[in-house]
mmCIF file of C-alpha atoms in Angstrom:
data_model
loop_
_atom_site.group_PDB
_atom_site.id
_atom_site.type_symbol
_atom_site.label_atom_id
_atom_site.label_comp_id
_atom_site.label_asym_id
_atom_site.label_seq_id
_atom_site.Cartn_x
_atom_site.Cartn_y
_atom_site.Cartn_z
ATOM 1 C CA UNK O 812 71.092 102.554 86.934
ATOM 2 C CA UNK O 813 68.294 104.971 87.649
ATOM 3 C CA UNK O 814 67.965 103.826 91.271
ATOM 4 C CA UNK O 815 71.647 103.911 92.254
ATOM 5 C CA UNK O 816 74.262 106.567 92.894
ATOM 6 C CA UNK O 817 77.981 106.083 93.360
ATOM 7 C CA UNK O 818 79.792 108.473 95.687
ATOM 8 C CA UNK O 819 83.433 108.736 96.701
ATOM 9 C CA UNK O 820 84.205 109.487 100.346
ATOM 10 C CA UNK O 821 87.136 109.177 102.712
ATOM 11 C CA UNK O 822 86.391 106.235 105.022
ATOM 12 C CA UNK O 823 88.542 107.867 107.707
ATOM 13 C CA UNK O 824 86.255 110.927 107.866
ATOM 14 C CA UNK O 825 82.602 111.264 108.900
ATOM 15 C CA UNK O 826 80.383 109.826 106.168
ATOM 16 C CA UNK O 827 78.232 112.367 104.329
ATOM 17 C CA UNK O 828 74.893 110.683 105.047
ATOM 18 C CA UNK O 829 72.158 111.582 107.529
ATOM 19 C CA UNK O 830 71.557 109.419 110.587
ATOM 20 C CA UNK O 831 69.486 106.270 110.035
ATOM 21 C CA UNK O 832 69.844 106.380 106.228
ATOM 22 C CA UNK O 833 70.238 102.705 105.303
ATOM 23 C CA UNK O 834 68.688 99.313 105.953
ATOM 24 C CA UNK O 835 71.931 97.673 104.801
ATOM 25 C CA UNK O 836 75.519 98.878 104.992
ATOM 26 C CA UNK O 837 77.754 96.557 102.985
ATOM 27 C CA UNK O 838 81.529 96.965 103.022
ATOM 28 C CA UNK O 839 84.279 94.726 101.742
ATOM 29 C CA UNK O 840 88.007 94.590 101.228
ATOM 30 C CA UNK O 841 88.840 97.330 103.736
ATOM 31 C CA UNK O 842 91.923 95.465 104.932
ATOM 32 C CA UNK O 843 93.983 98.534 104.030
ATOM 33 C CA UNK O 844 92.543 100.452 107.011
ATOM 34 C CA UNK O 845 94.818 100.785 110.031
ATOM 35 C CA UNK O 846 93.508 98.889 113.070
ATOM 36 C CA UNK O 847 92.967 102.172 114.911
ATOM 37 C CA UNK O 848 90.527 103.397 112.223
ATOM 38 C CA UNK O 849 88.081 100.487 112.337
ATOM 39 C CA UNK O 850 86.187 101.434 115.516
ATOM 40 C CA UNK O 851 85.490 104.972 114.320
ATOM 41 C CA UNK O 852 84.374 103.782 110.878
ATOM 42 C CA UNK O 853 82.041 101.157 112.352
ATOM 43 C CA UNK O 854 80.556 103.759 114.702
ATOM 44 C CA UNK O 855 79.849 105.863 111.602
ATOM 45 C CA UNK O 856 78.255 102.839 109.949
ATOM 46 C CA UNK O 857 76.092 102.336 113.053
ATOM 47 C CA UNK O 858 75.053 105.990 112.872
ATOM 48 C CA UNK O 859 73.856 105.693 109.268
ATOM 49 C CA UNK O 860 72.177 102.264 109.728
ATOM 50 C CA UNK O 861 68.496 102.320 110.675
ATOM 51 C CA UNK O 862 67.331 100.525 113.808
ATOM 52 C CA UNK O 863 66.930 96.860 112.868
ATOM 53 C CA UNK O 864 69.211 97.376 109.858
ATOM 54 C CA UNK O 865 72.196 95.220 108.974
ATOM 55 C CA UNK O 866 75.884 95.810 108.484
ATOM 56 C CA UNK O 867 77.798 93.226 106.465
ATOM 57 C CA UNK O 868 81.585 93.081 106.178
ATOM 58 C CA UNK O 869 83.507 90.780 103.846
ATOM 59 C CA UNK O 870 87.284 90.535 104.139
ATOM 60 C CA UNK O 871 90.070 88.260 102.981
ATOM 61 C CA UNK O 872 93.710 87.531 103.660
ATOM 62 C CA UNK O 873 94.640 88.822 100.213
ATOM 63 C CA UNK O 874 95.445 86.060 97.702
ATOM 64 C CA UNK O 875 97.690 84.116 100.018
ATOM 65 C CA UNK O 876 96.956 80.574 99.027
ATOM 66 C CA UNK O 877 98.554 79.467 95.766
ATOM 67 C CA UNK O 878 101.400 77.364 94.440
ATOM 68 C CA UNK O 879 103.205 80.451 93.095
ATOM 69 C CA UNK O 880 106.213 81.452 95.220
ATOM 70 C CA UNK O 881 106.127 84.883 93.567
ATOM 71 C CA UNK O 882 102.474 85.459 94.453
ATOM 72 C CA UNK O 883 103.172 84.324 97.998
ATOM 73 C CA UNK O 884 106.101 86.765 98.185
ATOM 74 C CA UNK O 885 103.963 89.661 96.927
ATOM 75 C CA UNK O 886 101.313 88.818 99.509
ATOM 76 C CA UNK O 887 103.964 88.783 102.201
ATOM 77 C CA UNK O 888 105.276 92.190 101.083
ATOM 78 C CA UNK O 889 101.789 93.679 101.304
ATOM 79 C CA UNK O 890 101.004 92.207 104.721
ATOM 80 C CA UNK O 891 104.361 93.438 106.061
ATOM 81 C CA UNK O 892 103.590 96.922 104.723
ATOM 82 C CA UNK O 893 100.149 96.797 106.338
ATOM 83 C CA UNK O 894 101.727 95.761 109.654
ATOM 84 C CA UNK O 895 104.090 98.734 109.478
ATOM 85 C CA UNK O 896 101.046 100.943 108.825
ATOM 86 C CA UNK O 897 99.330 99.575 111.937
ATOM 87 C CA UNK O 898 97.160 96.622 110.876
ATOM 88 C CA UNK O 899 95.774 94.045 113.286
ATOM 89 C CA UNK O 900 98.653 91.711 112.419
ATOM 90 C CA UNK O 901 100.941 90.641 115.218
ATOM 91 C CA UNK O 902 103.621 89.181 112.939
ATOM 92 C CA UNK O 903 103.174 90.648 109.454
ATOM 93 C CA UNK O 904 102.348 87.210 108.028
ATOM 94 C CA UNK O 905 98.605 87.953 107.783
ATOM 95 C CA UNK O 906 96.527 91.117 107.925
ATOM 96 C CA UNK O 907 94.956 89.922 111.173
ATOM 97 C CA UNK O 908 91.548 91.460 110.395
ATOM 98 C CA UNK O 909 89.508 88.253 109.995
ATOM 99 C CA UNK O 910 89.403 87.188 113.657
ATOM 100 C CA UNK O 911 88.641 90.778 114.681
ATOM 101 C CA UNK O 912 85.496 91.392 112.593
ATOM 102 C CA UNK O 913 82.896 89.925 114.967
ATOM 103 C CA UNK O 914 84.343 91.724 117.969
ATOM 104 C CA UNK O 915 84.512 94.997 116.068
ATOM 105 C CA UNK O 916 80.814 94.747 115.212
ATOM 106 C CA UNK O 917 79.980 93.865 118.817
ATOM 107 C CA UNK O 918 81.995 96.837 120.080
ATOM 108 C CA UNK O 919 80.106 99.095 117.623
ATOM 109 C CA UNK O 920 76.817 98.011 119.232
ATOM 110 C CA UNK O 921 75.588 95.483 116.699
ATOM 111 C CA UNK O 922 73.798 92.315 117.852
ATOM 112 C CA UNK O 923 73.003 88.872 116.410
ATOM 113 C CA UNK O 924 76.460 88.701 114.864
ATOM 114 C CA UNK O 925 77.007 85.846 112.437
ATOM 115 C CA UNK O 926 79.889 84.540 110.299
ATOM 116 C CA UNK O 927 80.029 82.736 106.968
ATOM 117 C CA UNK O 928 83.178 81.566 105.169
ATOM 118 C CA UNK O 929 83.540 81.447 101.385
ATOM 119 C CA UNK O 930 86.178 80.122 99.026
ATOM 120 C CA UNK O 931 86.919 81.024 95.411
ATOM 121 C CA UNK O 932 89.068 78.672 93.360
ATOM 122 C CA UNK O 933 90.995 80.810 90.874
ATOM 123 C CA UNK O 934 93.230 77.988 89.617
ATOM 124 C CA UNK O 935 94.127 77.759 85.932
ATOM 125 C CA UNK O 936 91.123 76.562 83.947
ATOM 126 C CA UNK O 937 88.453 77.481 86.511
ATOM 127 C CA UNK O 938 85.617 79.879 85.837
ATOM 128 C CA UNK O 939 87.210 82.510 88.112
ATOM 129 C CA UNK O 940 90.743 82.135 86.731
ATOM 130 C CA UNK O 941 90.854 84.733 83.950
ATOM 131 C CA UNK O 942 89.223 87.483 85.983
ATOM 132 C CA UNK O 943 91.500 86.846 88.950
ATOM 133 C CA UNK O 944 94.577 86.717 86.742
ATOM 134 C CA UNK O 945 93.709 90.105 85.234
ATOM 135 C CA UNK O 946 92.826 91.554 88.636
ATOM 136 C CA UNK O 947 96.107 90.303 90.113
ATOM 137 C CA UNK O 948 98.062 91.955 87.291
ATOM 138 C CA UNK O 949 96.359 95.271 88.045
ATOM 139 C CA UNK O 950 96.260 95.038 91.842
ATOM 140 C CA UNK O 951 99.868 94.023 92.318
ATOM 141 C CA UNK O 952 100.988 96.809 89.975
ATOM 142 C CA UNK O 953 98.917 99.409 91.823
ATOM 143 C CA UNK O 954 100.215 98.443 95.288
ATOM 144 C CA UNK O 955 103.869 98.643 94.290
ATOM 145 C CA UNK O 956 104.317 102.322 95.319
ATOM 146 C CA UNK O 957 102.781 101.497 98.708
ATOM 147 C CA UNK O 958 105.114 98.525 99.290
ATOM 148 C CA UNK O 959 108.163 100.535 98.217
ATOM 149 C CA UNK O 960 107.024 103.595 100.190
ATOM 150 C CA UNK O 961 106.668 101.506 103.349
ATOM 151 C CA UNK O 962 110.280 100.349 102.762
ATOM 152 C CA UNK O 963 109.346 96.671 102.622
ATOM 153 C CA UNK O 964 111.140 96.143 99.277
ATOM 154 C CA UNK O 965 112.893 98.112 96.582
ATOM 155 C CA UNK O 966 111.200 98.846 93.269
ATOM 156 C CA UNK O 967 113.596 96.432 91.577
ATOM 157 C CA UNK O 968 112.685 93.631 93.992
ATOM 158 C CA UNK O 969 108.967 94.238 93.558
ATOM 159 C CA UNK O 970 109.284 94.398 89.754
ATOM 160 C CA UNK O 971 111.167 91.102 89.621
ATOM 161 C CA UNK O 972 108.647 89.250 91.813
ATOM 162 C CA UNK O 973 105.721 90.835 89.958
ATOM 163 C CA UNK O 974 106.995 89.648 86.571
ATOM 164 C CA UNK O 975 107.489 86.136 87.958
ATOM 165 C CA UNK O 976 103.954 86.156 89.384
ATOM 166 C CA UNK O 977 102.563 86.996 85.938
ATOM 167 C CA UNK O 978 104.461 84.037 84.466
ATOM 168 C CA UNK O 979 103.463 81.674 87.286
ATOM 169 C CA UNK O 980 99.777 82.482 86.868
ATOM 170 C CA UNK O 981 99.930 81.639 83.132
ATOM 171 C CA UNK O 982 101.080 78.055 83.791
ATOM 172 C CA UNK O 983 98.502 75.318 83.364
ATOM 173 C CA UNK O 984 99.469 73.861 86.754
ATOM 174 C CA UNK O 985 98.791 77.150 88.599
ATOM 175 C CA UNK O 986 96.535 76.642 91.619
ATOM 176 C CA UNK O 987 95.043 79.290 93.869
ATOM 177 C CA UNK O 988 92.322 79.694 96.463
ATOM 178 C CA UNK O 989 90.923 82.856 97.976
ATOM 179 C CA UNK O 990 89.272 82.535 101.375
ATOM 180 C CA UNK O 991 86.792 85.193 102.427
ATOM 181 C CA UNK O 992 84.879 85.762 105.633
ATOM 182 C CA UNK O 993 81.552 87.590 105.775
ATOM 183 C CA UNK O 994 80.443 88.831 109.178
ATOM 184 C CA UNK O 995 77.163 90.629 109.729
ATOM 185 C CA UNK O 996 75.088 91.979 112.555
ATOM 186 C CA UNK O 997 71.963 93.980 113.251
ATOM 187 C CA UNK O 998 71.650 97.411 114.739
ATOM 188 C CA UNK O 999 69.390 97.048 117.773
ATOM 189 C CA UNK O 1000 65.936 98.593 117.623
ATOM 190 C CA UNK O 1001 65.939 101.854 119.548
#
C-alpha cells in the first residue's frame, strides 16, 4: 500500500513516534505481555495519541473453548507459562487480561471507555474453520519453546498433545469458539 508503512518495535521500550502522532492506536493480542508492562505501554500509547484520539484494544483468552481435550491442554500449558511470566492470572487457568482492560485504559488517562464482546465460531465446516485450523497448527508449534522454556511441560509432552490437537481439529465433529473483547477509550482534549 502506498499509504501504509509497517514497522517493528519492542513494545516494552519507548515507541519511536513523536507525541500526538495518531488519531487511532489499535492493538490486539498482546496477552503475552507481563502484567507489569501494560501500564508503561499504555502510557506510551497515550503519548502518541492525539487529544480526542482513540485507543482500541482487542484481547482473547486464547482458543480455550472447544471440544478437543488436546487443544484445551495446550491452552492450559500456555496460560500456566504466562502466569509464571507474570500475567494478570491469579490461578493460571486464564490469562486474566480481559477484566483488566477497562481499568488499564482508565489508569492511562483515557475517558469514555466502552466494551464490546465478539465471538468467532471456528468449528468444522464453518467459514472460519480452515483459517483457524492452519493458524492453530502454526501458533501452537511456535509457542512450544516458550512452554518448554517456562518448564510447564517437556518437549515430548508438548509434541504429543500438539499432534493430538491436529487430529482433533480434523474431525467433522470438532467444535470451537473464540471469545474476544474489544475495549476502547478516548484521550481527553488538552
